[in-house]
XYZ file of C-alpha atoms in Angstrom:
130
model
C 47.693 166.849 69.324
C 49.979 166.768 66.601
C 51.552 169.453 65.139
C 52.295 167.106 61.927
C 50.749 164.828 59.944
C 52.545 161.991 58.220
C 51.681 158.388 56.617
C 50.751 156.938 60.073
C 47.906 159.751 60.046
C 45.375 158.520 58.695
C 43.520 155.031 58.173
C 40.217 153.996 55.800
C 37.697 152.317 57.404
C 34.122 151.863 57.063
C 31.938 154.730 57.289
C 28.474 155.824 57.533
C 28.659 156.638 53.439
C 30.869 154.015 52.221
C 34.998 154.466 53.193
C 36.217 157.067 55.114
C 39.413 158.397 56.638
C 39.834 158.579 60.090
C 42.858 160.541 62.181
C 45.057 158.088 63.840
C 45.831 160.252 66.613
C 44.754 163.832 67.696
C 45.221 166.619 65.843
C 45.615 170.889 66.153
C 42.898 173.071 64.159
C 45.231 174.718 61.385
C 47.506 171.532 60.933
C 48.405 170.330 57.039
C 46.772 167.340 56.387
C 49.170 164.715 54.457
C 46.614 163.226 52.268
C 48.363 163.227 49.460
C 52.289 161.975 48.803
C 54.321 165.076 49.028
C 55.561 163.998 45.573
C 52.262 164.213 43.863
C 50.485 167.261 43.186
C 47.480 167.289 45.858
C 44.888 167.031 42.799
C 46.930 163.892 41.721
C 44.097 163.803 38.709
C 43.542 163.388 35.233
C 40.452 164.786 33.028
C 38.649 162.110 31.663
C 35.469 162.139 28.962
C 32.754 161.074 31.112
C 31.526 158.468 28.344
C 35.432 157.137 28.917
C 34.785 156.190 32.629
C 32.695 153.173 33.773
C 30.302 154.502 36.167
C 30.950 152.492 39.595
C 34.270 154.538 39.322
C 32.754 158.202 38.518
C 31.462 158.618 42.348
C 34.974 159.194 43.119
C 35.592 162.134 40.325
C 34.343 165.883 40.308
C 31.826 166.344 37.681
C 32.546 168.645 35.245
C 29.344 168.150 33.005
C 31.061 165.865 30.008
C 34.283 165.568 31.813
C 35.626 164.339 34.946
C 38.133 164.980 37.278
C 39.459 161.536 38.265
C 42.321 159.851 40.406
C 45.077 159.417 37.705
C 45.069 155.315 38.549
C 42.062 154.157 40.428
C 44.504 151.289 41.104
C 46.516 153.089 43.639
C 44.293 155.750 44.792
C 45.410 158.448 47.463
C 43.343 158.271 50.681
C 42.894 162.011 50.243
C 40.276 160.857 47.260
C 38.116 159.147 49.822
C 37.012 162.008 52.005
C 33.296 162.022 52.379
C 31.077 164.881 52.499
C 29.866 166.996 55.838
C 28.205 170.061 56.383
C 29.960 170.403 59.484
C 33.268 168.960 58.003
C 36.738 169.293 60.422
C 38.831 169.810 57.450
C 39.026 172.491 54.406
C 41.568 173.255 51.327
C 43.207 176.075 50.314
C 43.364 177.141 46.382
C 46.102 174.957 45.750
C 43.898 171.798 46.953
C 46.600 171.754 49.907
C 44.010 170.165 53.068
C 44.314 171.494 56.575
C 42.812 171.185 59.622
C 39.580 173.501 60.278
C 39.439 172.263 64.106
C 41.087 170.096 66.549
C 40.357 166.320 65.350
C 40.198 163.584 67.767
C 42.359 160.157 67.253
C 39.304 158.017 65.887
C 37.244 161.093 64.526
C 36.564 160.440 60.541
C 38.607 163.882 58.353
C 35.491 165.136 56.308
C 35.121 168.323 53.885
C 32.590 170.047 52.239
C 31.942 168.840 48.746
C 30.305 172.330 48.029
C 33.568 173.659 47.793
C 35.245 171.404 45.326
C 34.186 173.732 42.645
C 31.681 171.774 41.141
C 28.535 173.112 38.648
C 25.507 172.941 40.998
C 23.370 171.092 38.179
C 26.523 168.039 38.727
C 26.209 167.980 42.625
C 24.253 165.067 44.235
C 21.096 166.232 46.396
C 22.546 165.302 49.665
C 25.803 167.880 49.243
C 23.375 170.583 48.507
């Protein structure tokens, strides 16, 4: 089990619900997950009007009603934007959106979070996130 993560700790691969983030080595519970570049704010995002974002990109944004919190650049999305939802996640975020392992994670295991904890209004959530 590793006590840290770095640029070689995660890889994108096909997952049950599209593309997911997978650990390349074992990670201990409580370890910071480097899913965004250190020089960037972990939320590396911008607020956009919903009507200005093409439909195919909305799935990568947090819905706030008339606005969306989106990656700054859809062409250079950080690996953290590909985290999938689980009702039994193995990662969580603090108030500053820094991500941590909530339990030991094995090499090859998908990193998941609970989308219900991202602060989206209840009426904007997809049915399968509830």
